[in-house]
Amino acid sequence: MHRATSLDETGHRAWKLFLWSGLVLLSVVAPQETSETIQRALSDAYLQVSVFVGGTLIVFYFLENRARIDTAMLLKRHARWQVPIAAIIGALPGCGGAIIIITQYVLGRIGFGSMVAVLTATMGDAAFLLLAREPQTALLVMGLSIVVGTISGWIVERVHGPDFMRIPPDDTPQETIQCGQFVNYRTTTLWAWYGLMAPGLALGLGSAFQQDTDAWFGPLAAFAPSHWIGYTGALFCLLVWALLPGKGAAMVNLAAHPACRAHVKTRSRIVFETSFVTAWVVLAFLVFELGTLWSGIDLAHLFKAAEPLLPAIGVLVGFIPGCGPQIIVTTLYLGGLVPFSAQIGNAISNDGDALFPAIAMAPKTAFLATLYTAIPALIVAYGFFLFGY
């Protein structure tokens, strides 16, 4: 059994390395227009997104470690306020808060209304992306998510009662998860990753303030050093992602899980989560840039023509478990391809990686809670759409 698992993990790593190698090869030997488009997409993804996500994670986890809030004790002490507490914790960037609340539900300590509240409020790892690029919009989305999540949770408890679908403590499944060997990195990897992140963040900030960052390099400016630092940083993030041995570790943010936090160092979590987000952002950039190049179709015009459907599509994408598809929606919003109504609809309907433990440990409840999040998501999304957002 152990041998079969090892072979399976090796296979997942092999296909990811194959994809990474193919991307590197195409960026070098493909026809000039294609290779330059790939290089530009990689560099832009790193300097416009990844470095800001990494910087945001550093600040966020520093504050989180200083706060040291015991969520379980907080929920136990304030039983009457479990629904708004769940919504507030769920609205925090990343999936960790939502997964903690889901774990408390599975342990029989909170009700179904709190589960609906947290799944409605959470935006998953896409929140880091939005917070890094448009902090005011991110705060607006978080505030709306808390309000909508709280109201939704209270309505559910009012309609069904506080004990609806509550799991008896004796029936809680035993959960095991192994992730320390996946997301704790060697010192050399950490030095290389942060060594690229530091200048990348400086260049990203410079570009954001409309500075000619290549001019900072004096006589080397002619070689476009900013472009190559971004290109190298993106490829290194993708390599870190590709080298993860397990399928789950690559496609799901395991570092957010409470079972991982005790033995995964913060500096490794930052590397893992930033690389995870980078993989999906690069996918979105490449699909858009290469799609436009190869098809000759103006994708921005295509999205504009389908604008009335975009809020509903954003909500439907939110039903897909995991943060990856949601990161793509946020990337499209930041690129001006989809309206805010699609973004807020997706933010309310998506459950991030919190849905995976919910599906594994309480599948019927997870399915029903996901359906319930669609109702406020559609109402809010089309409410903003009708007002031109």
Short mmCIF file of C-alpha atoms in Angstrom, two decimals:
data_model
loop_
_atom_site.label_atom_id
_atom_site.label_comp_id
_atom_site.label_asym_id
_atom_site.label_seq_id
_atom_site.Cartn_x
_atom_site.Cartn_y
_atom_site.Cartn_z
CA MET A 1 0.00 0.00 0.00
CA HIS A 2 2.80 2.40 0.92
CA ARG A 3 4.63 1.53 -2.31
CA ALA A 4 1.49 2.17 -4.37
CA THR A 5 1.03 5.54 -2.68
CA SER A 6 4.67 6.46 -3.35
CA LEU A 7 4.34 5.52 -7.02
CA ASP A 8 1.14 7.54 -7.29
CA GLU A 9 2.81 10.61 -5.75
CA THR A 10 5.81 10.20 -8.07
CA GLY A 11 3.45 10.10 -11.05
CA HIS A 12 1.71 13.32 -10.01
CA ARG A 13 5.06 15.04 -9.57
CA ALA A 14 6.23 13.75 -12.97
CA TRP A 15 3.31 15.22 -14.94
CA LYS A 16 3.70 18.57 -13.19
CA LEU A 17 7.41 18.65 -13.99
CA PHE A 18 6.54 17.70 -17.57
CA LEU A 19 4.19 20.70 -17.80
CA TRP A 20 6.82 22.97 -16.26
CA SER A 21 9.53 21.75 -18.65
CA GLY A 22 7.19 22.18 -21.61
CA LEU A 23 6.42 25.76 -20.57
CA VAL A 24 10.13 26.58 -20.24
CA LEU A 25 10.82 25.01 -23.64
CA LEU A 26 7.99 26.90 -25.36
CA SER A 27 9.13 30.17 -23.82
CA VAL A 28 12.54 29.67 -25.43
CA VAL A 29 12.17 27.76 -28.73
CA ALA A 30 8.60 28.55 -29.86
CA PRO A 31 8.07 31.04 -32.70
CA GLN A 32 9.17 34.50 -31.60
CA GLU A 33 5.72 35.99 -31.07
CA THR A 34 4.56 32.98 -29.02
CA SER A 35 7.73 32.76 -26.92
CA GLU A 36 7.68 36.49 -26.18
CA THR A 37 4.01 36.28 -25.20
CA ILE A 38 4.73 33.41 -22.78
CA GLN A 39 7.72 35.22 -21.29
CA ARG A 40 5.70 38.42 -20.86
CA ALA A 41 2.78 36.55 -19.26
CA LEU A 42 5.12 34.85 -16.78
CA SER A 43 6.94 38.07 -15.92
CA ASP A 44 3.72 40.05 -15.54
CA ALA A 45 2.11 37.35 -13.39
CA TYR A 46 5.08 37.45 -11.01
CA LEU A 47 5.69 41.21 -10.83
CA GLN A 48 2.04 42.26 -10.92
CA VAL A 49 0.56 39.54 -8.72
CA SER A 50 2.86 37.00 -7.04
CA VAL A 51 5.15 39.44 -5.25
CA PHE A 52 2.18 41.35 -3.82
CA VAL A 53 0.51 38.13 -2.70
CA GLY A 54 3.76 37.07 -1.01
CA GLY A 55 4.13 40.46 0.68
CA THR A 56 0.51 40.37 1.85
CA LEU A 57 0.97 36.86 3.26
CA ILE A 58 4.05 37.95 5.21
CA VAL A 59 2.10 40.79 6.86
CA PHE A 60 -1.03 38.68 7.38
CA TYR A 61 0.74 35.73 9.01
CA PHE A 62 2.82 38.05 11.20
CA LEU A 63 -0.37 39.62 12.54
CA GLU A 64 -2.03 36.20 12.84
CA ASN A 65 0.87 34.83 14.89
CA ARG A 66 0.81 37.87 17.16
CA ALA A 67 -2.95 37.67 17.73
CA ARG A 68 -3.02 33.94 18.67
CA ILE A 69 -6.83 33.75 18.82
CA ASP A 70 -8.28 30.44 20.03
CA THR A 71 -11.23 30.05 17.66
CA ALA A 72 -12.67 26.98 19.39
CA MET A 73 -12.74 28.73 22.78
CA LEU A 74 -14.20 31.89 21.21
CA LEU A 75 -17.09 29.93 19.69
CA LYS A 76 -17.69 28.05 22.95
CA ARG A 77 -17.78 31.19 25.10
CA HIS A 78 -20.10 33.10 22.78
CA ALA A 79 -22.59 30.45 21.65
CA ARG A 80 -25.28 33.05 20.86
CA TRP A 81 -22.94 34.82 18.44
CA GLN A 82 -21.52 31.78 16.66
CA VAL A 83 -23.02 32.75 13.28
CA PRO A 84 -21.43 36.25 13.02
CA ILE A 85 -18.18 34.95 14.54
CA ALA A 86 -18.10 32.21 11.88
CA ALA A 87 -18.74 34.80 9.15
CA ILE A 88 -15.97 37.11 10.41
CA ILE A 89 -13.42 34.30 10.67
CA GLY A 90 -14.46 32.96 7.26
CA ALA A 91 -14.02 36.37 5.63
CA LEU A 92 -10.35 36.54 6.65
CA PRO A 93 -8.05 36.09 3.63
CA GLY A 94 -7.16 32.49 2.84
CA CYS A 95 -8.90 29.24 3.64
CA GLY A 96 -7.51 28.65 7.13
CA GLY A 97 -10.28 30.40 9.08
CA ALA A 98 -13.04 28.69 7.10
CA ILE A 99 -11.44 25.27 7.52
CA ILE A 100 -11.20 25.82 11.28
CA ILE A 101 -14.94 26.61 11.42
CA ILE A 102 -15.78 23.57 9.28
CA THR A 103 -13.71 21.44 11.66
CA GLN A 104 -15.71 22.81 14.60
CA TYR A 105 -18.94 21.90 12.79
CA VAL A 106 -17.74 18.36 12.13
CA LEU A 107 -16.84 18.04 15.81
CA GLY A 108 -20.46 18.89 16.68
CA ARG A 109 -19.63 22.19 18.38
CA ILE A 110 -21.53 24.59 16.10
CA GLY A 111 -24.72 24.43 14.03
CA PHE A 112 -25.55 24.35 10.33
CA GLY A 113 -26.27 28.09 10.29
CA SER A 114 -22.66 28.81 11.25
CA MET A 115 -21.46 26.51 8.47
CA VAL A 116 -23.58 28.37 5.90
CA ALA A 117 -22.28 31.67 7.29
CA VAL A 118 -18.63 30.71 6.96
CA LEU A 119 -19.00 29.22 3.48
CA THR A 120 -20.88 32.33 2.35
CA ALA A 121 -18.29 34.70 3.82
CA THR A 122 -15.07 32.98 2.73
CA MET A 123 -13.31 33.93 -0.48
CA GLY A 124 -10.35 31.61 -0.04
CA ASP A 125 -6.89 32.38 -1.37
CA ALA A 126 -8.36 34.66 -4.06
CA ALA A 127 -8.75 37.21 -1.24
CA PHE A 128 -4.95 37.53 -0.98
CA LEU A 129 -4.80 38.30 -4.70
CA LEU A 130 -7.53 40.95 -4.45
CA LEU A 131 -6.05 42.40 -1.24
CA ALA A 132 -2.64 42.69 -2.85
CA ARG A 133 -3.87 44.45 -6.01
CA GLU A 134 -7.00 46.36 -4.90
CA PRO A 135 -7.05 46.57 -1.08
CA GLN A 136 -10.07 48.89 -0.96
CA THR A 137 -12.11 46.51 -3.12
CA ALA A 138 -10.94 43.57 -1.01
CA LEU A 139 -12.11 45.28 2.20
CA LEU A 140 -15.47 46.06 0.57
CA VAL A 141 -15.88 42.43 -0.50
CA MET A 142 -14.90 41.19 2.96
CA GLY A 143 -17.38 43.55 4.63
CA LEU A 144 -20.20 42.54 2.30
CA SER A 145 -19.35 38.87 2.77
CA ILE A 146 -19.54 39.17 6.56
CA VAL A 147 -22.93 40.90 6.40
CA VAL A 148 -24.36 38.49 3.81
CA GLY A 149 -22.89 35.46 5.60
CA THR A 150 -24.31 36.51 8.96
CA ILE A 151 -27.78 37.21 7.57
CA SER A 152 -27.78 33.93 5.61
CA GLY A 153 -26.72 31.94 8.67
CA TRP A 154 -29.36 33.53 10.88
CA ILE A 155 -32.08 32.92 8.27
CA VAL A 156 -31.07 29.25 8.03
CA GLU A 157 -31.20 28.88 11.82
CA ARG A 158 -34.55 30.69 11.91
CA VAL A 159 -36.05 28.44 9.21
CA HIS A 160 -34.54 25.11 10.22
CA GLY A 161 -33.75 25.60 13.90
CA PRO A 162 -30.34 25.61 15.60
CA ASP A 163 -30.05 21.80 15.67
CA PHE A 164 -30.75 21.20 11.95
CA MET A 165 -28.14 18.76 10.56
CA ARG A 166 -26.00 19.23 13.66
CA ILE A 167 -23.50 16.40 14.02
CA PRO A 168 -23.61 14.60 17.40
CA PRO A 169 -20.17 14.72 19.05
CA ASP A 170 -20.00 10.90 19.22
CA ASP A 171 -20.40 10.61 15.44
CA THR A 172 -17.47 12.80 14.45
CA PRO A 173 -15.10 11.06 12.02
CA GLN A 174 -11.45 10.79 12.87
CA GLU A 175 -9.47 13.00 10.53
CA THR A 176 -5.86 12.51 9.58
CA ILE A 177 -3.77 14.58 7.23
CA GLN A 178 -0.10 14.47 6.33
CA CYS A 179 1.43 17.61 4.96
CA GLY A 180 4.59 18.49 6.87
CA GLN A 181 6.80 16.59 4.45
CA PHE A 182 5.12 18.39 1.55
CA VAL A 183 5.32 22.02 2.57
CA ASN A 184 8.41 22.41 4.76
CA TYR A 185 11.22 23.47 2.46
CA ARG A 186 15.00 23.21 2.62
CA THR A 187 16.98 26.28 3.61
CA THR A 188 18.46 26.62 0.11
CA THR A 189 14.97 26.67 -1.44
CA LEU A 190 13.81 29.31 1.03
CA TRP A 191 16.87 31.50 0.40
CA ALA A 192 16.41 31.26 -3.36
CA TRP A 193 12.67 31.95 -3.19
CA TYR A 194 12.91 34.95 -0.85
CA GLY A 195 16.02 36.13 -2.72
CA LEU A 196 13.87 36.51 -5.83
CA MET A 197 10.87 37.82 -3.91
CA ALA A 198 12.71 40.82 -2.39
CA PRO A 199 13.83 42.48 -5.65
CA GLY A 200 10.61 41.32 -7.33
CA LEU A 201 8.51 43.16 -4.76
CA ALA A 202 10.59 46.32 -5.20
CA LEU A 203 10.18 46.11 -8.98
CA GLY A 204 6.46 45.39 -8.65
CA LEU A 205 5.98 48.45 -6.45
CA GLY A 206 8.03 50.56 -8.85
CA SER A 207 5.93 49.46 -11.81
CA ALA A 208 2.73 50.10 -9.86
CA PHE A 209 3.89 53.71 -9.39
CA GLN A 210 4.64 54.02 -13.13
CA GLN A 211 8.42 53.96 -12.67
CA ASP A 212 10.84 52.78 -15.36
CA THR A 213 12.32 50.02 -13.22
CA ASP A 214 14.85 48.98 -15.87
CA ALA A 215 16.46 52.43 -15.50
CA TRP A 216 17.36 51.47 -11.93
CA PHE A 217 19.95 49.06 -13.33
CA GLY A 218 21.99 51.75 -15.11
CA PRO A 219 23.99 50.36 -18.04
CA LEU A 220 22.16 47.02 -17.79
CA ALA A 221 18.81 48.66 -18.58
CA ALA A 222 19.10 47.70 -22.26
CA PHE A 223 18.82 44.02 -21.30
CA ALA A 224 15.36 44.50 -19.64
CA PRO A 225 16.45 43.11 -16.23
CA SER A 226 13.00 43.66 -14.67
CA HIS A 227 11.45 41.40 -17.29
CA TRP A 228 13.95 38.60 -16.68
CA ILE A 229 13.70 38.82 -12.89
CA GLY A 230 9.92 38.47 -13.20
CA TYR A 231 10.28 35.61 -15.68
CA THR A 232 12.74 33.76 -13.43
CA GLY A 233 10.64 34.36 -10.32
CA ALA A 234 7.52 32.96 -11.97
CA LEU A 235 9.33 29.86 -13.21
CA PHE A 236 10.82 29.26 -9.76
CA CYS A 237 7.38 29.55 -8.10
CA LEU A 238 5.99 27.09 -10.65
CA LEU A 239 8.91 24.72 -9.99
CA VAL A 240 8.21 24.83 -6.24
CA TRP A 241 4.58 23.96 -7.04
CA ALA A 242 5.58 21.22 -9.50
CA LEU A 243 7.92 19.50 -7.03
CA LEU A 244 5.14 18.87 -4.51
CA PRO A 245 4.80 15.07 -4.47
CA GLY A 246 1.06 14.72 -3.88
CA LYS A 247 -1.84 15.64 -6.15
CA GLY A 248 -3.77 17.07 -3.22
CA ALA A 249 -0.86 19.16 -2.04
CA ALA A 250 -0.55 20.76 -5.46
CA MET A 251 -4.23 21.45 -6.13
CA VAL A 252 -5.42 22.27 -2.59
CA ASN A 253 -3.97 24.69 -0.05
CA LEU A 254 -3.06 22.08 2.56
CA ALA A 255 -1.04 24.62 4.54
CA ALA A 256 -4.29 26.29 5.59
CA HIS A 257 -5.55 23.18 7.35
CA PRO A 258 -5.47 23.23 11.17
CA ALA A 259 -3.81 19.81 11.17
CA CYS A 260 -0.88 21.32 9.26
CA ARG A 261 -0.35 24.57 11.11
CA ALA A 262 1.29 22.99 14.14
CA HIS A 263 4.19 21.57 12.15
CA VAL A 264 4.50 23.78 9.06
CA LYS A 265 6.75 26.79 9.54
CA THR A 266 5.30 30.16 8.58
CA ARG A 267 8.08 30.93 6.09
CA SER A 268 7.33 27.65 4.29
CA ARG A 269 3.58 28.35 4.28
CA ILE A 270 4.24 31.70 2.59
CA VAL A 271 6.35 30.02 -0.11
CA PHE A 272 3.77 27.26 -0.62
CA GLU A 273 0.71 29.52 -0.78
CA THR A 274 2.32 32.14 -3.02
CA SER A 275 3.54 29.45 -5.43
CA PHE A 276 0.09 27.82 -5.35
CA VAL A 277 -1.60 31.12 -6.25
CA THR A 278 1.07 31.83 -8.89
CA ALA A 279 0.32 28.55 -10.69
CA TRP A 280 -3.32 29.53 -11.17
CA VAL A 281 -2.57 33.17 -12.03
CA VAL A 282 -0.06 32.08 -14.68
CA LEU A 283 -2.71 29.75 -16.12
CA ALA A 284 -5.17 32.66 -16.37
CA PHE A 285 -2.57 34.96 -17.95
CA LEU A 286 -1.49 32.33 -20.49
CA VAL A 287 -5.05 31.38 -21.45
CA PHE A 288 -5.90 35.02 -22.09
CA GLU A 289 -2.68 36.08 -23.84
CA LEU A 290 -2.20 32.95 -25.97
CA GLY A 291 -5.93 32.67 -26.63
CA THR A 292 -5.94 36.20 -28.02
CA LEU A 293 -2.74 35.62 -30.01
CA TRP A 294 -3.68 32.28 -31.58
CA SER A 295 -7.39 32.82 -32.16
CA GLY A 296 -7.28 36.44 -33.23
CA ILE A 297 -10.45 36.95 -31.17
CA ASP A 298 -10.67 39.96 -28.89
CA LEU A 299 -11.50 38.15 -25.63
CA ALA A 300 -12.24 41.43 -23.88
CA HIS A 301 -14.92 42.16 -26.49
CA LEU A 302 -16.26 38.62 -26.11
CA PHE A 303 -16.60 39.03 -22.34
CA LYS A 304 -18.31 42.38 -22.90
CA ALA A 305 -20.89 40.79 -25.20
CA ALA A 306 -21.69 38.16 -22.57
CA GLU A 307 -21.78 40.68 -19.70
CA PRO A 308 -25.36 39.93 -18.51
CA LEU A 309 -24.36 36.29 -17.97
CA LEU A 310 -21.08 36.98 -16.18
CA PRO A 311 -22.51 37.39 -12.64
CA ALA A 312 -24.26 34.00 -12.96
CA ILE A 313 -21.11 32.42 -14.40
CA GLY A 314 -19.09 33.83 -11.49
CA VAL A 315 -21.55 32.23 -9.06
CA LEU A 316 -21.41 28.88 -10.90
CA VAL A 317 -17.60 28.87 -10.90
CA GLY A 318 -17.82 29.38 -7.14
CA PHE A 319 -19.43 25.95 -6.85
CA ILE A 320 -16.19 24.32 -8.02
CA PRO A 321 -14.25 23.13 -4.95
CA GLY A 322 -10.83 24.66 -4.44
CA CYS A 323 -9.26 28.09 -4.78
CA GLY A 324 -7.79 27.71 -8.27
CA PRO A 325 -10.87 28.54 -10.37
CA GLN A 326 -11.71 31.40 -8.00
CA ILE A 327 -8.23 32.87 -8.44
CA ILE A 328 -8.84 32.85 -12.20
CA VAL A 329 -12.12 34.80 -11.74
CA THR A 330 -10.34 37.38 -9.56
CA THR A 331 -7.52 37.64 -12.11
CA LEU A 332 -10.09 38.33 -14.84
CA TYR A 333 -11.73 40.98 -12.65
CA LEU A 334 -8.40 42.69 -11.93
CA GLY A 335 -7.68 42.63 -15.66
CA GLY A 336 -10.94 44.45 -16.35
CA LEU A 337 -12.48 41.51 -18.22
CA VAL A 338 -15.37 40.80 -15.86
CA PRO A 339 -17.41 43.30 -13.80
CA PHE A 340 -17.47 43.67 -10.03
CA SER A 341 -20.85 41.93 -9.95
CA ALA A 342 -19.21 38.72 -11.21
CA GLN A 343 -16.43 39.09 -8.63
CA ILE A 344 -18.78 39.60 -5.67
CA GLY A 345 -21.05 36.77 -6.85
CA ASN A 346 -18.07 34.44 -7.02
CA ALA A 347 -16.73 35.64 -3.65
CA ILE A 348 -20.03 34.83 -1.93
CA SER A 349 -20.71 31.51 -3.67
CA ASN A 350 -17.19 30.07 -3.53
CA ASP A 351 -16.07 28.01 -0.56
CA GLY A 352 -12.36 27.83 -1.35
CA ASP A 353 -10.49 24.82 -0.02
CA ALA A 354 -12.82 24.71 3.01
CA LEU A 355 -15.22 22.61 0.93
CA PHE A 356 -12.76 19.69 0.67
CA PRO A 357 -12.78 18.71 4.37
CA ALA A 358 -16.52 19.39 4.44
CA ILE A 359 -17.11 17.01 1.51
CA ALA A 360 -14.85 14.39 3.08
CA MET A 361 -16.40 14.50 6.55
CA ALA A 362 -20.00 15.69 6.00
CA PRO A 363 -20.86 15.41 2.28
CA LYS A 364 -24.64 15.91 2.54
CA THR A 365 -24.22 18.99 4.70
CA ALA A 366 -21.54 20.38 2.38
CA PHE A 367 -23.79 19.94 -0.66
CA LEU A 368 -26.78 21.64 0.99
CA ALA A 369 -24.69 24.48 2.43
CA THR A 370 -23.16 25.13 -1.00
CA LEU A 371 -26.62 25.35 -2.58
CA TYR A 372 -27.72 27.78 0.12
CA THR A 373 -24.78 30.10 -0.63
CA ALA A 374 -25.99 30.41 -4.24
CA ILE A 375 -29.15 32.29 -3.25
CA PRO A 376 -27.51 35.35 -1.63
CA ALA A 377 -24.71 35.21 -4.22
CA LEU A 378 -27.15 35.62 -7.12
CA ILE A 379 -29.17 38.31 -5.31
CA VAL A 380 -26.11 40.41 -4.44
CA ALA A 381 -24.37 39.85 -7.81
CA TYR A 382 -27.34 40.93 -9.91
CA GLY A 383 -28.11 43.73 -7.46
CA PHE A 384 -24.71 45.24 -8.23
CA PHE A 385 -25.11 44.44 -11.94
CA LEU A 386 -28.39 46.37 -12.13
CA PHE A 387 -26.60 49.41 -10.67
CA GLY A 388 -23.90 49.20 -13.33
CA TYR A 389 -21.24 47.34 -11.41
#
